[in-house]
Coordinates of C-alpha atoms in Angstrom, one line a residue:
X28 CA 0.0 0.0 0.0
X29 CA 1.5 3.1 -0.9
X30 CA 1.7 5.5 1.7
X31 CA -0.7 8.3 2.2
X32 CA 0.9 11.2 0.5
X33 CA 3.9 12.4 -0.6
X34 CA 5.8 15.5 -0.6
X35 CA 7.6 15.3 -4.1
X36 CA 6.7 18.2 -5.7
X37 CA 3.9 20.6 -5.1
X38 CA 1.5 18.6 -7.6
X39 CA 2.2 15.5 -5.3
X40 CA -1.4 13.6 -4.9
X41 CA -3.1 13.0 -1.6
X42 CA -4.7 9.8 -1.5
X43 CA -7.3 11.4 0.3
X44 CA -8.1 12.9 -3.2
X45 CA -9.3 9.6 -4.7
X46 CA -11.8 6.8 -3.8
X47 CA -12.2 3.7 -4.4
X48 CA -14.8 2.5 -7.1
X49 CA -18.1 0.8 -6.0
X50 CA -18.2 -2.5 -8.2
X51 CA -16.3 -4.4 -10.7
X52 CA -13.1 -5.9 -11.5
X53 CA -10.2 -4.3 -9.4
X54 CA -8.3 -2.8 -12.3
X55 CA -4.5 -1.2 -11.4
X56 CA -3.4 1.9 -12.4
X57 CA -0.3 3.8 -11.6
X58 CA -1.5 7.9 -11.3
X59 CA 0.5 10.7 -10.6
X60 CA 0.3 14.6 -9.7
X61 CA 0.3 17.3 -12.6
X62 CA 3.9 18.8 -11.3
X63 CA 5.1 16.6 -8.9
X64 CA 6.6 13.0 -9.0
X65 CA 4.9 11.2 -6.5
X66 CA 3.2 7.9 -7.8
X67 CA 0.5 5.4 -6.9
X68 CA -0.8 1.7 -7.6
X69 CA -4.4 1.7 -6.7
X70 CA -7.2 -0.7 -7.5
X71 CA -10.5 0.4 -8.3
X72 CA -10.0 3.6 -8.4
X73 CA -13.3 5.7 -8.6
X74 CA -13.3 9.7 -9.3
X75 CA -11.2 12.7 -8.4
X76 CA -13.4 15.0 -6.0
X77 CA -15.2 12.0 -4.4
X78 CA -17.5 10.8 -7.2
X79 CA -17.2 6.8 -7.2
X80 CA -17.7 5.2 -10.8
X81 CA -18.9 1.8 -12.1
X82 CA -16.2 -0.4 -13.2
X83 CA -12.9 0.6 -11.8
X84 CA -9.4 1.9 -13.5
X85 CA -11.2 4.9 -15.0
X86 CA -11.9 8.4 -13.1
X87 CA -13.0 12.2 -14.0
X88 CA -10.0 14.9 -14.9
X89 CA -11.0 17.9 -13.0
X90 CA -8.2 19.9 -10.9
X91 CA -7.1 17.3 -9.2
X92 CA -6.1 16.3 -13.1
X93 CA -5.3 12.7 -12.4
X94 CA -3.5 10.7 -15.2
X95 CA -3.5 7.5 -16.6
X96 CA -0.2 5.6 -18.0
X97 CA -0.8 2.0 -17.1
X98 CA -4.2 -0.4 -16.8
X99 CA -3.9 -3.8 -16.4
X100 CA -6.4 -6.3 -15.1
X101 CA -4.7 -8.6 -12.2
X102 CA -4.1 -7.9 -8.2
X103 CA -1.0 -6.2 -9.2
X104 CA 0.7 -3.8 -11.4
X105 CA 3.3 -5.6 -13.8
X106 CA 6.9 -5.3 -13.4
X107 CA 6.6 -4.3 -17.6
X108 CA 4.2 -1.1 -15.9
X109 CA 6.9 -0.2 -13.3
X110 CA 9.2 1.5 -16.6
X111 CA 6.4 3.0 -18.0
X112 CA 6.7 6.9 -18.8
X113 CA 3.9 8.7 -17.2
X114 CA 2.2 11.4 -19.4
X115 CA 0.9 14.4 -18.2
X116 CA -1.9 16.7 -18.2
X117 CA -3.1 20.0 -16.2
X118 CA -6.2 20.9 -15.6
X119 CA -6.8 23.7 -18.0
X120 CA -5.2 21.3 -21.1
X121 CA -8.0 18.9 -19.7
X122 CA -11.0 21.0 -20.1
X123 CA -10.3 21.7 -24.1
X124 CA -10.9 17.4 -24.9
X125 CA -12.5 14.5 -23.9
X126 CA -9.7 12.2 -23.8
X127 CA -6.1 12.9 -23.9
X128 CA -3.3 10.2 -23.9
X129 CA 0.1 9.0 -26.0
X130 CA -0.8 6.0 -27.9
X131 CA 1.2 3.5 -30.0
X132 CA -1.2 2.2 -33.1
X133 CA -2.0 4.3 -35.5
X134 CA -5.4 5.8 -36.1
X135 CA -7.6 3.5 -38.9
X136 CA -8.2 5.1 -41.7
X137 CA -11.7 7.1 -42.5
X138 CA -12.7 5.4 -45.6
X139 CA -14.3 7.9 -48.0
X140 CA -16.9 6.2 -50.3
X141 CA -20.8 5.7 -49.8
X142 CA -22.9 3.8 -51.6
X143 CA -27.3 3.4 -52.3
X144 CA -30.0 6.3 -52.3
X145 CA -30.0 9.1 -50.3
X146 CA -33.7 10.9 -49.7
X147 CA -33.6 14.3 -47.7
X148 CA -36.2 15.6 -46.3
X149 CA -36.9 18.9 -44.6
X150 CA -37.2 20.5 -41.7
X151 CA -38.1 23.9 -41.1
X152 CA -37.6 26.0 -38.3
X153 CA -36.6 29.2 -36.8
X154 CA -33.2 30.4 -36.0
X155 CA -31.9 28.9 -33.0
X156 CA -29.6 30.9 -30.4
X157 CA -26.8 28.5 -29.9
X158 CA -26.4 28.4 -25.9
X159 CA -22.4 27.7 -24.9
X160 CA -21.5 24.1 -24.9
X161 CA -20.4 23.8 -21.3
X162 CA -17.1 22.1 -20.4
X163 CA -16.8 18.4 -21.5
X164 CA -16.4 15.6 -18.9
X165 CA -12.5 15.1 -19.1
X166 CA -11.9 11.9 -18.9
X167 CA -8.2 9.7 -18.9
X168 CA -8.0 6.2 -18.3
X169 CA -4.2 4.9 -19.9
X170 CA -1.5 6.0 -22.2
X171 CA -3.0 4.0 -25.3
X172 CA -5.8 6.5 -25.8
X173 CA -5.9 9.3 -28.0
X174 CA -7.6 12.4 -28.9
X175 CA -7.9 13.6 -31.7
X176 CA -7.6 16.9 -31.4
X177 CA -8.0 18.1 -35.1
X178 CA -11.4 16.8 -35.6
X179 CA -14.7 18.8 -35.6
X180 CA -16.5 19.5 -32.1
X181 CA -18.1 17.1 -30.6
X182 CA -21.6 16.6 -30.5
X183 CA -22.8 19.4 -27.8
X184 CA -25.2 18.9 -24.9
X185 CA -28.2 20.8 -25.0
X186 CA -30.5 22.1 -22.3
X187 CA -33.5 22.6 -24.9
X188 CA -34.6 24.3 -27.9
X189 CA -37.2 27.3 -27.8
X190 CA -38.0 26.9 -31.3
X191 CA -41.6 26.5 -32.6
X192 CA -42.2 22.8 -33.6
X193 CA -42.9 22.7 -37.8
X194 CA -43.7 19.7 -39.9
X195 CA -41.8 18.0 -41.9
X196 CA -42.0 18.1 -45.7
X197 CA -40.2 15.9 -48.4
X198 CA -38.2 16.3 -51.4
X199 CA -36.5 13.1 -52.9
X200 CA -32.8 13.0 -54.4
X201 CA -31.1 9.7 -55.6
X202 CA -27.4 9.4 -55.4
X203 CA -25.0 6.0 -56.3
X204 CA -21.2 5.2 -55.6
X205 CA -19.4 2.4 -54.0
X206 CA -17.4 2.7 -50.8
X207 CA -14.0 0.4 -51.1
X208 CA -11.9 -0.5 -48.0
X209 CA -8.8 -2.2 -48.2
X210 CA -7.8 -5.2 -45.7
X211 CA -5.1 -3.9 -43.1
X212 CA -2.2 -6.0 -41.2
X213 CA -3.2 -9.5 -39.8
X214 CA -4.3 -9.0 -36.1
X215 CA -1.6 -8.6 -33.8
X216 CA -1.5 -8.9 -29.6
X217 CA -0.8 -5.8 -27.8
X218 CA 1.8 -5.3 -25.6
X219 CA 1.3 -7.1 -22.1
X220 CA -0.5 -5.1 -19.1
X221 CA -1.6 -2.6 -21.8
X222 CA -5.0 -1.3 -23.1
X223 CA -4.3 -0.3 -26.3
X224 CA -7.7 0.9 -27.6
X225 CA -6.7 2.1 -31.0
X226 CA -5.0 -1.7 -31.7
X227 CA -8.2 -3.3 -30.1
X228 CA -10.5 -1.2 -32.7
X229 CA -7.6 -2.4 -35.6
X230 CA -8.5 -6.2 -35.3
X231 CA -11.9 -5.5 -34.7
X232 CA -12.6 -3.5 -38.2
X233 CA -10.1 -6.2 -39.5
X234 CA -12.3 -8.8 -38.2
X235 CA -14.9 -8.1 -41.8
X236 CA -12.4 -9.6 -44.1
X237 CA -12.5 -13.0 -41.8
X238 CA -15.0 -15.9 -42.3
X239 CA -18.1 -15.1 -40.4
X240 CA -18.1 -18.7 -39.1
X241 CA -14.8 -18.6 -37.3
X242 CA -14.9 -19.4 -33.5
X243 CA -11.0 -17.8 -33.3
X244 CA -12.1 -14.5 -31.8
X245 CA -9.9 -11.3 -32.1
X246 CA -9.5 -10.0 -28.6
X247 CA -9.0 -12.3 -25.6
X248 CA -11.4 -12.9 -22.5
X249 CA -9.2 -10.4 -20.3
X250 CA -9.2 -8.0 -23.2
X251 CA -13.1 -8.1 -23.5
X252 CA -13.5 -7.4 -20.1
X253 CA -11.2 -4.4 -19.9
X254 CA -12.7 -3.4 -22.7
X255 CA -16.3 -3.9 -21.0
X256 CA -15.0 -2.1 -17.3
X257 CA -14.2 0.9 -19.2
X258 CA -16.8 1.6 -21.7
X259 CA -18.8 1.0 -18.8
X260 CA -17.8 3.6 -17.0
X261 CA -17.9 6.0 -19.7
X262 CA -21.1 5.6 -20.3
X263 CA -22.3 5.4 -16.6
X264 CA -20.7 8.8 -16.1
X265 CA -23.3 10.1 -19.2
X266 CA -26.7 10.9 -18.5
X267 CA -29.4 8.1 -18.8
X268 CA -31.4 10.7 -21.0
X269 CA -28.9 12.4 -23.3
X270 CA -29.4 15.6 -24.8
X271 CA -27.6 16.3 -27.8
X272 CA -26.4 18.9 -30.5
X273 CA -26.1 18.4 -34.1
X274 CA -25.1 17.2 -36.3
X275 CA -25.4 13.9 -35.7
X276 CA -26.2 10.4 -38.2
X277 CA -28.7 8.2 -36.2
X278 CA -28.5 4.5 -37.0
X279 CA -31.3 2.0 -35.9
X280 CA -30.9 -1.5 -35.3
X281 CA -27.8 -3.5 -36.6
X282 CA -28.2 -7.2 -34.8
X283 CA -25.3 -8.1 -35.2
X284 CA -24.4 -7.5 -39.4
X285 CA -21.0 -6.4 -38.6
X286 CA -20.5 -6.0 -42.2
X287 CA -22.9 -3.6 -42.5
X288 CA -21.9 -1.7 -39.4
X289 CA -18.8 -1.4 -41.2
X290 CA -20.8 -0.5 -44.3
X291 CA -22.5 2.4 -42.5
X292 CA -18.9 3.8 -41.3
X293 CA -17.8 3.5 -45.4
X294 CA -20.6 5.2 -46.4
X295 CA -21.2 8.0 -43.3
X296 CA -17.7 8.2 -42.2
X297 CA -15.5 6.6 -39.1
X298 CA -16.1 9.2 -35.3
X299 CA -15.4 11.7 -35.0
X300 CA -15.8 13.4 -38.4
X301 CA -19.1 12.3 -38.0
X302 CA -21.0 12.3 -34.5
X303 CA -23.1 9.2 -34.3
X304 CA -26.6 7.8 -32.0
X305 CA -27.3 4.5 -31.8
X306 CA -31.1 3.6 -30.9
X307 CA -30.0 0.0 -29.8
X308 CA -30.2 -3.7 -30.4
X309 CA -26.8 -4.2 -31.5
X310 CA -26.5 -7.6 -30.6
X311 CA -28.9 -11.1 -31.5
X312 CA -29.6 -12.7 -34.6
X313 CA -26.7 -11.6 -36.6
X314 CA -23.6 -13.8 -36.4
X315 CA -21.3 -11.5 -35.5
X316 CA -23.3 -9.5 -32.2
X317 CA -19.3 -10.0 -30.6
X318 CA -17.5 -7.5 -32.9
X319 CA -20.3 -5.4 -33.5
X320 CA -20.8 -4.5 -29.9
X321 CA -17.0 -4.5 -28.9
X322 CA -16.5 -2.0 -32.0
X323 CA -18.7 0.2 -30.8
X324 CA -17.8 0.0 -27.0
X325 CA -14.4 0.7 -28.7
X326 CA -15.2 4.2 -30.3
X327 CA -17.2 4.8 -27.2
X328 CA -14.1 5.0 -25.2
X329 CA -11.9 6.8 -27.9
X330 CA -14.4 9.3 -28.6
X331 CA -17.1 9.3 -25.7
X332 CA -18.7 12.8 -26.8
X333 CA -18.7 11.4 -30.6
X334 CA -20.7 8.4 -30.3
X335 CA -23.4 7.6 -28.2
X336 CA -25.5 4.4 -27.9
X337 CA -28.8 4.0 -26.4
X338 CA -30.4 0.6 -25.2
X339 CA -32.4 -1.9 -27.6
X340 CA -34.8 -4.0 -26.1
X341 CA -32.0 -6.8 -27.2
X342 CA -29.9 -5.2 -25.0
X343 CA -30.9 -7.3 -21.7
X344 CA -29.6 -10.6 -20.4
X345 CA -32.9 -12.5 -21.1
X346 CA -33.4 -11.5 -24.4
X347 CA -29.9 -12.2 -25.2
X348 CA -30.5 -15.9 -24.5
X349 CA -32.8 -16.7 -26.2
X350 CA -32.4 -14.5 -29.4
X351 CA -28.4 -16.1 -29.8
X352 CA -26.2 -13.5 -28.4
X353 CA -25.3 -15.9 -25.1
X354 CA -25.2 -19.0 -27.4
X355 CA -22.1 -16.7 -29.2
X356 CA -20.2 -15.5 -26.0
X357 CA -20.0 -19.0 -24.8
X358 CA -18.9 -20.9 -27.8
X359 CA -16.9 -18.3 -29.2
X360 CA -15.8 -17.0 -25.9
X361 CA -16.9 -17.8 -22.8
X362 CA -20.0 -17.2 -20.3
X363 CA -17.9 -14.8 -18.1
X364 CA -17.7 -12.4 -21.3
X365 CA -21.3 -12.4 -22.3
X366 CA -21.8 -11.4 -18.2
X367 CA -18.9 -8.2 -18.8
X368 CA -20.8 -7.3 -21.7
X369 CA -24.4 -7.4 -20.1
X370 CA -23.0 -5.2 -17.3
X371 CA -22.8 -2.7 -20.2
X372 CA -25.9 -3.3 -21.0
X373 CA -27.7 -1.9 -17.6
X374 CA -25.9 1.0 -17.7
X375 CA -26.5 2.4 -21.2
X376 CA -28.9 5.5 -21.5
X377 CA -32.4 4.9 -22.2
X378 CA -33.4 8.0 -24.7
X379 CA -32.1 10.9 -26.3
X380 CA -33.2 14.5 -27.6
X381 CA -30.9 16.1 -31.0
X382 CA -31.6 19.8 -31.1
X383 CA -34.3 19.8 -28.5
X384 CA -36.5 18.9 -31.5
X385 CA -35.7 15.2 -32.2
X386 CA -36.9 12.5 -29.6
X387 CA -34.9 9.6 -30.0
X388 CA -35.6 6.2 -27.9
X389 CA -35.5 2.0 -29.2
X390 CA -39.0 1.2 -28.9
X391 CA -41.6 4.2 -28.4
X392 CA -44.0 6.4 -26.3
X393 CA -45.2 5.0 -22.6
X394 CA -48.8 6.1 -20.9
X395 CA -46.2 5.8 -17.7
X396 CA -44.3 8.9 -19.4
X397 CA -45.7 12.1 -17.7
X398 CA -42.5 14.2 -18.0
X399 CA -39.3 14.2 -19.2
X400 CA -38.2 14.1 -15.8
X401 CA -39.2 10.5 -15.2
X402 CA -36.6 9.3 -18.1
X403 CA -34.2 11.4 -16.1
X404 CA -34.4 9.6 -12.8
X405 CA -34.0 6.1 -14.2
X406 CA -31.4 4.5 -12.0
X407 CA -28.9 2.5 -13.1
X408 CA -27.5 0.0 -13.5
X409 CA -30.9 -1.8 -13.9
X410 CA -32.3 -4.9 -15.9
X411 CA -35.1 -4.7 -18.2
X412 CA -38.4 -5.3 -16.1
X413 CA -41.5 -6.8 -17.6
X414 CA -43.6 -3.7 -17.1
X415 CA -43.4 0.2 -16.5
X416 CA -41.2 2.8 -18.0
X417 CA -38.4 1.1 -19.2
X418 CA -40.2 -1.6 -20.6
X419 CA -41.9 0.3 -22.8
X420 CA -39.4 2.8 -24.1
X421 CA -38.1 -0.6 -25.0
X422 CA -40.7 -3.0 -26.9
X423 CA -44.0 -0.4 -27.6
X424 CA -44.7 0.2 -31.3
X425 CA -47.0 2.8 -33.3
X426 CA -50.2 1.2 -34.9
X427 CA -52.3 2.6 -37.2
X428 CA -55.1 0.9 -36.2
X429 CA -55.2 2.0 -32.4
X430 CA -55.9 5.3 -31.4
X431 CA -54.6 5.2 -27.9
X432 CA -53.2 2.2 -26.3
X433 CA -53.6 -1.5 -27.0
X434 CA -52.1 -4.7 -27.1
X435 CA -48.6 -5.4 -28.1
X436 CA -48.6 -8.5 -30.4
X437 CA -45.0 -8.9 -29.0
X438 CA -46.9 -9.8 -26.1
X439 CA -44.4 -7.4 -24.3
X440 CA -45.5 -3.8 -23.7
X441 CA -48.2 -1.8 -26.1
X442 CA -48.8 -0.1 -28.9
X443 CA -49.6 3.3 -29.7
X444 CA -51.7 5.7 -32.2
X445 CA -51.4 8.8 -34.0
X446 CA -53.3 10.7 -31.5
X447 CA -50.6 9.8 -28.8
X448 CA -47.7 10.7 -30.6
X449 CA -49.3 13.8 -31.6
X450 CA -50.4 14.6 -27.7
X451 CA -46.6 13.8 -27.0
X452 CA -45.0 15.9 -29.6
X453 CA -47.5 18.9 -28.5
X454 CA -46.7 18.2 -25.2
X455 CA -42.9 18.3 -25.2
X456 CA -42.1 20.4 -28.1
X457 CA -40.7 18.0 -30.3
X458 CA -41.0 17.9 -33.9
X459 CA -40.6 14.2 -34.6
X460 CA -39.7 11.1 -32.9
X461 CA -36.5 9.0 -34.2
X462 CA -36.9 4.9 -33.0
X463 CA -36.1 1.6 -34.2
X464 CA -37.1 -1.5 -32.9
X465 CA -39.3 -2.7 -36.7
X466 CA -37.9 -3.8 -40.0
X467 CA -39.4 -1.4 -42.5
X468 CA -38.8 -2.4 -46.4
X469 CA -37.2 1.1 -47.3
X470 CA -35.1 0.8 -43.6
X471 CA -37.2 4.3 -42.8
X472 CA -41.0 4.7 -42.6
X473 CA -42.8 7.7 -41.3
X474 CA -45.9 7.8 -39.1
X475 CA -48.7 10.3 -38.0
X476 CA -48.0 12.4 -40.5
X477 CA -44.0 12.5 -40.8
X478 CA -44.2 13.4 -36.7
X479 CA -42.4 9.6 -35.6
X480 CA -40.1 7.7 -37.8
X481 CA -38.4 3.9 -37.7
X482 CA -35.0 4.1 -38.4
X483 CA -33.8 0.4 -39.6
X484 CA -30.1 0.0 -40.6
X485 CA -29.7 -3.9 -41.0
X486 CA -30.3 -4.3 -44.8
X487 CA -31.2 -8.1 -46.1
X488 CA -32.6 -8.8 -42.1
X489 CA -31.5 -12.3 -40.7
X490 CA -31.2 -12.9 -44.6
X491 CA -35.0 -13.5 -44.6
X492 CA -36.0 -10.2 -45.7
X493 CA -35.3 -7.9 -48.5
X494 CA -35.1 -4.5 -46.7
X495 CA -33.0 -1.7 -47.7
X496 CA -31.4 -0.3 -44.5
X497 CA -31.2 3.4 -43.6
X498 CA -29.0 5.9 -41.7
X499 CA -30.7 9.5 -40.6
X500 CA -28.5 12.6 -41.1
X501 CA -29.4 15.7 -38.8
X502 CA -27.6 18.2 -40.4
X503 CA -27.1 21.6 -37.8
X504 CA -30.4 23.3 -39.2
X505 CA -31.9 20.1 -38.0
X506 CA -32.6 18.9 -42.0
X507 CA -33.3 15.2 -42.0
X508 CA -31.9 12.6 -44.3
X509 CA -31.6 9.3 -44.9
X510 CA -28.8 7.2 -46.8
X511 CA -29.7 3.6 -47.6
X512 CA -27.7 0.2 -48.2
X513 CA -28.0 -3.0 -49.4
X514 CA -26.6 -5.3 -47.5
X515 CA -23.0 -6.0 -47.7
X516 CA -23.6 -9.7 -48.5
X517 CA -25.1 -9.4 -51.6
X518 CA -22.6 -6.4 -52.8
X519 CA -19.9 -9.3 -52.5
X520 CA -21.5 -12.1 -54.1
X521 CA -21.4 -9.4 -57.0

């Protein structure tokens, strides 16, 4: 145990400063104070200023600035960790990013094509005052991650938009190109003791030129649940209701097509030139739910105010078992890494808002929803109950043929009709409602007159269906469009 303070330097750290996380893996780092030498081992550390985290080894810059140079999962810090070079980083070099650290991979490429039609459609509105983005949570966890400092802004945080609500209209435009990505070095094992993000998110993309059938998976056990202990607390230091800035793509439900996740990043663009919201149910059906989900925990990490993920009704240990994600962990991995991964799961935000204007959630509208309020009180980490608030975000669907509330042929939840999502939208000011949870033929379809939408992005569904899939721009003025794909299958059989 390393003693209780030190007096080597006048940025020396009191351990006083820091405290110990509340659950998960103990996870050693070595930390050190901007301006002094003094240096630490700790497990499971939590936050500077006395904020405990979920899933230890990864803590809030604020002026304590506290970072990062070593994180490996064991009771002790390697010998390989003792020679390590600390970085450094002062509190006002903090506020400016999200993540600052040295790393040793290179950054993957951005590939630049796009491919299918594109159909735009409009959305009017006043002028909106652009309120200052306040500062970013500063987050450092090890010397492997990076920042990328000469990308755009993030996507902002917003408190609310007092813009009057409009309609949205439609104009059509058809565009066609092919996106082309080349296949990088064979995966490779990081150094020992080291979480080397920018490597793990190499083998991962690397991972769609493999056969799909291949139990060899490209990260190990320990690697997965690093990677699990620190996305989760990334996300768990987010709000469970996330209001957002544009612009920003919205992508609905992948299920585990990790060629077409990589698809969508050919044809929108890798984070953080473009800022990406996930409605959920990344995992299930699809035979590749492992590297889909890891990828995006991945980017999470590297660029946590980039890309943002909200929770599918697939993202719950139940589900999971019966729909084939926990049949893939276990013969691909093991049990122990489908449990990491569903840890993630209860703590990832329930709904969104882009622009104040744009209601984004999985499923859909809940006659428990009274205010916005009671999304913003959800505690987690929780499971998915059977009933109430949750629930329902997760699993309810629109209907045309009900006009308030009825039964759910899911047998889960209800559904909903026009005159509730109209109520809603008066309600709250919102001028549509972004969800995914249905497979739609053209992978978008509107409802109650353009005011809800189902955002779809797994083209050629469980191979059963022949569905285009769809990604939603929201340009800054809050204009809507949508870029479709076929599914990367049949692009290769051609």
């Amino acid at each position: 145990m390393p003693p209780e303070n030190s007096s080597s330097g006048s940025g020396s750290l009191s351990l006083s400063e820091v405290r110990p996380g509340v659950w998960g893996k103990y996870v050693w780092v070595r930390i050190q104070g901007v301006g002094g030498d003094a240096r630490y081992d700790l497990g499971c550390v939590g936050a500077a200023r006395g904020r405990s985290l979920k899933g230890g080894g990864f803590w809030r810059l604020g002026e304590d600035s506290l970072v990062a140079t070593h994180l490996s999962m064991g009771n002790s810090p390697s010998k390989s960790a003792a020679n390590a070079t600390p970085a450094a980083m002062t509190g006002s070099a903090a506020a400016g990013s999200a993540v600052s650290a040295a790393v040793d991979a290179d950054e993957p490429d951005d590939p630049s094509g796009c491919s299918g039609k594109r159909h735009h459609h409009h959305q009017q509105q006043q002028q909106q005052q652009q309120k200052p983005r306040s500062a970013q949570r500063d987050l450092s966890t090890f010397d492997a991650l990076l920042a990328d400092t000469s990308s755009p802004p993030p996507v902002s945080r917003r408190a609310g938009s007092s813009t009057t609500p409009s309609s949205v209209s439609s104009s059509v435009k058809t565009v066609s190109s092919s996106g082309s990505s080349s296949s990088g070095d064979p995966p490779h094992r990081p150094r020992k003791s080291t979480f080397v993000v920018n490597e793990f998110i190499k083998r991962l993309m690397d991972a769609r030129y493999q056969p799909v059938m291949s139990k060899q998976f490209c990260l190990s056990s320990a690697e997965i649940q690093t990677i699990c202990s620190v996305a989760g607390a990334v996300i768990h230091n987010q709000p469970v209701f996330l209001e957002l800035g544009t612009p920003v793509k919205v992508v609905g439900d992948i299920h585990g097509q990790f060629g077409d996740l990589m698809h969508i990043f050919d044809m929108c663009g890798l984070p953080p030139r473009s800022n990406y919201l996930f409605l959920g149910d990344y995992v299930d059906r699809g035979r590749q739910s492992l590297e889909t989900m890891l990828l995006l925990l991945c980017l999470k990490i590297k660029y946590p105010e980039n890309v943002f993920l909200l929770r599918g009704n697939h993202e719950c240990a139940s589900v999971t078992k019966v729909y084939g994600f926990y049949d893939e962990c276990k013969r691909r991995c093991s049990v122990k890494v489908w449990k990491c991964i569903v840890d993630v799961f209860n703590v990832l935000p329930i709904a969104a808002t882009v622009g104040g204007k744009i209601f984004c959630v999985h499923g859909g509208l809940s006659p428990s929803l009274s205010s916005i309020n009671d999304i913003k009180q959800i505690q987690r980490p929780t499971d998915v109950p059977d009933t109430g608030l949750v629930s329902d975000l997760l699993w309810s669907d629109p209907d045309p043929d009900v006009q308030t509330w009825g039964d759910n042929d899911r047998g889960v939840s209800y559904c909903f009709g026009r005159p509730i999502v109209e109520r809603f939208c008066r309600k709250f000011g919102f001028d549509l409602i972004a969800r995914g949870h249905m497979v739609v033929e053209e992978g978008y379809e509107f409802f109650s007159d353009r005011r809800l939408v189902t955002v779809f992005s797994a083209p050629n569904y469980c191979g059963e269906f022949s569905n285009w899939g769809a990604v939603m721009t929201v340009s800054k003025d809050l204009l809507c469009s949508f870029d479709l794909l076929k599914s990367s299958a049949s692009q290769q059989q051609k």
